[in-house]
PDB file of C-alpha atoms in Angstrom:
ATOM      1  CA  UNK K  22       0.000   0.000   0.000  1.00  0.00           C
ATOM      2  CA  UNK K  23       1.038   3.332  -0.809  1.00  0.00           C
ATOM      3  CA  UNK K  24       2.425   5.976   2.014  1.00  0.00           C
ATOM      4  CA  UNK K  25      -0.741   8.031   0.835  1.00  0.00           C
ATOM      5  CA  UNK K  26      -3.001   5.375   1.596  1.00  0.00           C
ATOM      6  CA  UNK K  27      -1.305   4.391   5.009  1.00  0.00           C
ATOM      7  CA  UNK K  28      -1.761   7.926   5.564  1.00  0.00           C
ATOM      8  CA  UNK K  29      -5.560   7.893   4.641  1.00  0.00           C
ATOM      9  CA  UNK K  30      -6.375   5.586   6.402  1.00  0.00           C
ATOM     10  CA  UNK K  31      -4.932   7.314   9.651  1.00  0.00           C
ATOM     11  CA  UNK K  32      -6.181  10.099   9.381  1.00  0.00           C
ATOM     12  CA  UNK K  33      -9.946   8.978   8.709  1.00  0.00           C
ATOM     13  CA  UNK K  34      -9.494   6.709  11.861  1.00  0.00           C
ATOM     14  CA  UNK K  35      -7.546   9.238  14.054  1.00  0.00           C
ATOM     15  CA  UNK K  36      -9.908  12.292  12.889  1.00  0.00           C
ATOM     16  CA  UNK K  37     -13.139   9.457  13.769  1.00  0.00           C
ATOM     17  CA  UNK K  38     -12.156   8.535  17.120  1.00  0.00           C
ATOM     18  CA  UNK K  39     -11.316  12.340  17.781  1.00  0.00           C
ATOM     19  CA  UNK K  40     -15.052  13.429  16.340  1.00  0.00           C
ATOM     20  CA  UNK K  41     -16.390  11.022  18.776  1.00  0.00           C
ATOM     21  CA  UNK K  42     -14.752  12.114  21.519  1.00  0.00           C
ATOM     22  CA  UNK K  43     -15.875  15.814  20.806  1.00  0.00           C
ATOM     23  CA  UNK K  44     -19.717  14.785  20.865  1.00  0.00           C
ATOM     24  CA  UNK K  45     -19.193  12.451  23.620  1.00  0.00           C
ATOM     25  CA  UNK K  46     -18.193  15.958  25.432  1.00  0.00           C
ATOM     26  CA  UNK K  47     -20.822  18.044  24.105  1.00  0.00           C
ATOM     27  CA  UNK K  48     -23.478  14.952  25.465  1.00  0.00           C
ATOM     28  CA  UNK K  49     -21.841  15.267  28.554  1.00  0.00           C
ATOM     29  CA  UNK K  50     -22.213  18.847  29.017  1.00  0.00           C
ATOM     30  CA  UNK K  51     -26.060  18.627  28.341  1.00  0.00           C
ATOM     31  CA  UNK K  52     -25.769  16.248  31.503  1.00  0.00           C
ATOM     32  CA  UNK K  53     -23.946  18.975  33.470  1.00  0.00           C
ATOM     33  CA  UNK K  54     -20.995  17.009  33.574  1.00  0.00           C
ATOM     34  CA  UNK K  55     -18.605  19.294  33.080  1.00  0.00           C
ATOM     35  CA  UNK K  56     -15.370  17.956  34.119  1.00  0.00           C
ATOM     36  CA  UNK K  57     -15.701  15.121  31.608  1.00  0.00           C
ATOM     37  CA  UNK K  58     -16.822  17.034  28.782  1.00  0.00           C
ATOM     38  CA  UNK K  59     -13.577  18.926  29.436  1.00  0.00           C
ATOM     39  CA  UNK K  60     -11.367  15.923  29.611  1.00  0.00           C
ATOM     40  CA  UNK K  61     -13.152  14.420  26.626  1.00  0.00           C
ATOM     41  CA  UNK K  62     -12.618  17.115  24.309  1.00  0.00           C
ATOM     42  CA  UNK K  63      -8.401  16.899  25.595  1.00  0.00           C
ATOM     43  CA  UNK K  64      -8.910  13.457  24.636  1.00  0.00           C
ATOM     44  CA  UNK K  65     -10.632  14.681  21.172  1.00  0.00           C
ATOM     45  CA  UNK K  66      -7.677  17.746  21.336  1.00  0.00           C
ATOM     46  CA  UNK K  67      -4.869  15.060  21.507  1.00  0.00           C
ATOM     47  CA  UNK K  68      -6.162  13.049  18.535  1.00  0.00           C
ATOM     48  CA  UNK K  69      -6.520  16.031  16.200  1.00  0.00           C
ATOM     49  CA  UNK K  70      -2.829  16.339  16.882  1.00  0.00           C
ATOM     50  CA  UNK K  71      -2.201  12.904  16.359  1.00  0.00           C
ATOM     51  CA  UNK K  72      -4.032  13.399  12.759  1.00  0.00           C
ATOM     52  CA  UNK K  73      -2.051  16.695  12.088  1.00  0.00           C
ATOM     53  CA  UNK K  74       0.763  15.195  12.436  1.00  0.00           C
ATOM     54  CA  UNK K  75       0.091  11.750  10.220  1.00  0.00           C
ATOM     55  CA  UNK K  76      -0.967  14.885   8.008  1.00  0.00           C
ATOM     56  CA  UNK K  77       1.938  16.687   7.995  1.00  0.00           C
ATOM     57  CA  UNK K  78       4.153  13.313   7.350  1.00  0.00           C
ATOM     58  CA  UNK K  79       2.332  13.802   3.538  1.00  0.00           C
ATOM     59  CA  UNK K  80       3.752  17.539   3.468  1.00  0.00           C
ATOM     60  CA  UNK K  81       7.294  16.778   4.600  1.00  0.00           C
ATOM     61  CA  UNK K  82       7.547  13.733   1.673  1.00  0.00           C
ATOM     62  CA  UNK K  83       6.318  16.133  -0.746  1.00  0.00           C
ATOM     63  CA  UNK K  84       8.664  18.874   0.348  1.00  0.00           C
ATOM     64  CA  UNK K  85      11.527  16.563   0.168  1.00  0.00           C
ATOM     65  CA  UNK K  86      10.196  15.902  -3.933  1.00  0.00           C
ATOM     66  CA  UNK K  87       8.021  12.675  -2.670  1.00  0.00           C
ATOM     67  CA  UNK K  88       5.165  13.152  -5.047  1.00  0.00           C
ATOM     68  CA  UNK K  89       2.159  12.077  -3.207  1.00  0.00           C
ATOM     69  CA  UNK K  90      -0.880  10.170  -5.493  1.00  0.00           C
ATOM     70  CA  UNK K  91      -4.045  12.796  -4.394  1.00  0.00           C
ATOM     71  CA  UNK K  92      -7.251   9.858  -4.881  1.00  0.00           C
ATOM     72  CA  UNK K  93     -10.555   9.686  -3.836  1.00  0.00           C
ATOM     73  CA  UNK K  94      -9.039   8.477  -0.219  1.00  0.00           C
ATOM     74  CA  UNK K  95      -7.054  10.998   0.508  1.00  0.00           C
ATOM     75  CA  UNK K  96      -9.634  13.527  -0.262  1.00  0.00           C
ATOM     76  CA  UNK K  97     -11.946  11.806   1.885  1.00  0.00           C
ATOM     77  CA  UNK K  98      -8.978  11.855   4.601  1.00  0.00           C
ATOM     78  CA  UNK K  99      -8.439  15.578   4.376  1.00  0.00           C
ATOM     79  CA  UNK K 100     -12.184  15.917   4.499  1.00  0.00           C
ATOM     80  CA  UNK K 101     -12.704  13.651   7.554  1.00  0.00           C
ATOM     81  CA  UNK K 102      -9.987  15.672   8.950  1.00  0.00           C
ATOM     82  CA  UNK K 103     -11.186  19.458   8.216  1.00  0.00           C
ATOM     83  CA  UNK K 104     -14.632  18.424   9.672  1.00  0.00           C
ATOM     84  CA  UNK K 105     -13.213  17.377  12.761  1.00  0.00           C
ATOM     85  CA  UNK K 106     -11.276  20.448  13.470  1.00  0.00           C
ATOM     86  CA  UNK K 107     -14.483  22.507  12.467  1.00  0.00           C
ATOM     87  CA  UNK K 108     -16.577  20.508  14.661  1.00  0.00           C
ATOM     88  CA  UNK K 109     -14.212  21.173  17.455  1.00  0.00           C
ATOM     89  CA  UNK K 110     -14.764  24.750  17.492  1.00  0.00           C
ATOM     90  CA  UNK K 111     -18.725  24.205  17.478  1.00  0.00           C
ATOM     91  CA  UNK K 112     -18.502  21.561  20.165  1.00  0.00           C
ATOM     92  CA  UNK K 113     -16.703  24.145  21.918  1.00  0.00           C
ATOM     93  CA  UNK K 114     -19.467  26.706  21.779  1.00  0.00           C
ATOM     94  CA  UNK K 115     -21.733  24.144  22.317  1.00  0.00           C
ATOM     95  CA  UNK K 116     -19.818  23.544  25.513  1.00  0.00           C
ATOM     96  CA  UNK K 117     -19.657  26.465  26.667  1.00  0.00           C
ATOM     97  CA  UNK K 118     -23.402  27.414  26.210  1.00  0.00           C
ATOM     98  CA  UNK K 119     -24.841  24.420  27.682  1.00  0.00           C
ATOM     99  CA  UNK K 120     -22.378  25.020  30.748  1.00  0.00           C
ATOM    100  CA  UNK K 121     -24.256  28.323  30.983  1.00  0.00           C
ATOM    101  CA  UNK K 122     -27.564  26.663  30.996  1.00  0.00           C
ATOM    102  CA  UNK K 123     -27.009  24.619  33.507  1.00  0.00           C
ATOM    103  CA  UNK K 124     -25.802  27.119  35.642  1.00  0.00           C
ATOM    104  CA  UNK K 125     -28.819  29.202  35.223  1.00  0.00           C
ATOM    105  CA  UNK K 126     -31.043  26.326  35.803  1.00  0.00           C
ATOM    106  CA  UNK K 127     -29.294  26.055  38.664  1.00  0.00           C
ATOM    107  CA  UNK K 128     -29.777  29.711  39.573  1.00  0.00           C
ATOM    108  CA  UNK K 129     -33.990  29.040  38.878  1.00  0.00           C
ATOM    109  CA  UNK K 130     -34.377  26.378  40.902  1.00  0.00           C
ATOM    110  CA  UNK K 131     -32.846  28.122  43.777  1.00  0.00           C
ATOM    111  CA  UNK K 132     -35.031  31.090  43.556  1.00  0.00           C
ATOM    112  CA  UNK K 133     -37.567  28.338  42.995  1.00  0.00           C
ATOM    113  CA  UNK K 134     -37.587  26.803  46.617  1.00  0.00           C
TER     114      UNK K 134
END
């Protein structure tokens, strides 16, 4: 198999695993549990670097004249990748807005008793 398709093929599973960790955090945040949305979205944080870096192991080759073969795969691996660091910065939000729900649900059913 090609270095391209080794490549491919981590960075749809690395860029997968970290996508899942990001909406395992954002789940966990509706469930006020904050802590663990935060260490799941390291978890997801770690894995996009993982990916970068499988990533960047196509840029080096080509910069030292290693002509990469750009297929169908690899354009689904950049894509897999691009979504997950986009989704990152809307699980984020989503993170933080749900932590400020809960903290003014929090707030009602105080003033509630």
């Amino acid at each position: 198999m090609a270095n391209s398709e080794v490549v491919s093929f981590q960075l749809i599973s690395i860029a997968g695993d970290a996508m899942g960790k990001l909406f395992e955090a954002m789940e966990a945040s509706k469930k006020c549990e904050m802590t663990q949305a935060h260490a799941l979205v390291q978890e997801g944080k770690a894995l996009l670097n993982d990916a970068h870096n499988a990533q960047t192991s196509l840029l080096v080759a080509d910069a030292n004249g290693e002509k990469t073969d750009v297929n169908v795969l690899l354009i689904h691996a950049q894509d897999t990748l691009m979504n997950t660091v986009l989704a990152e910065t809307f699980v984020n939000e989503m993170i933080a807005l749900n932590d400020r729900i809960n903290q003014l649900e929090a707030k009602l059913e105080k003033l509630g008793e």
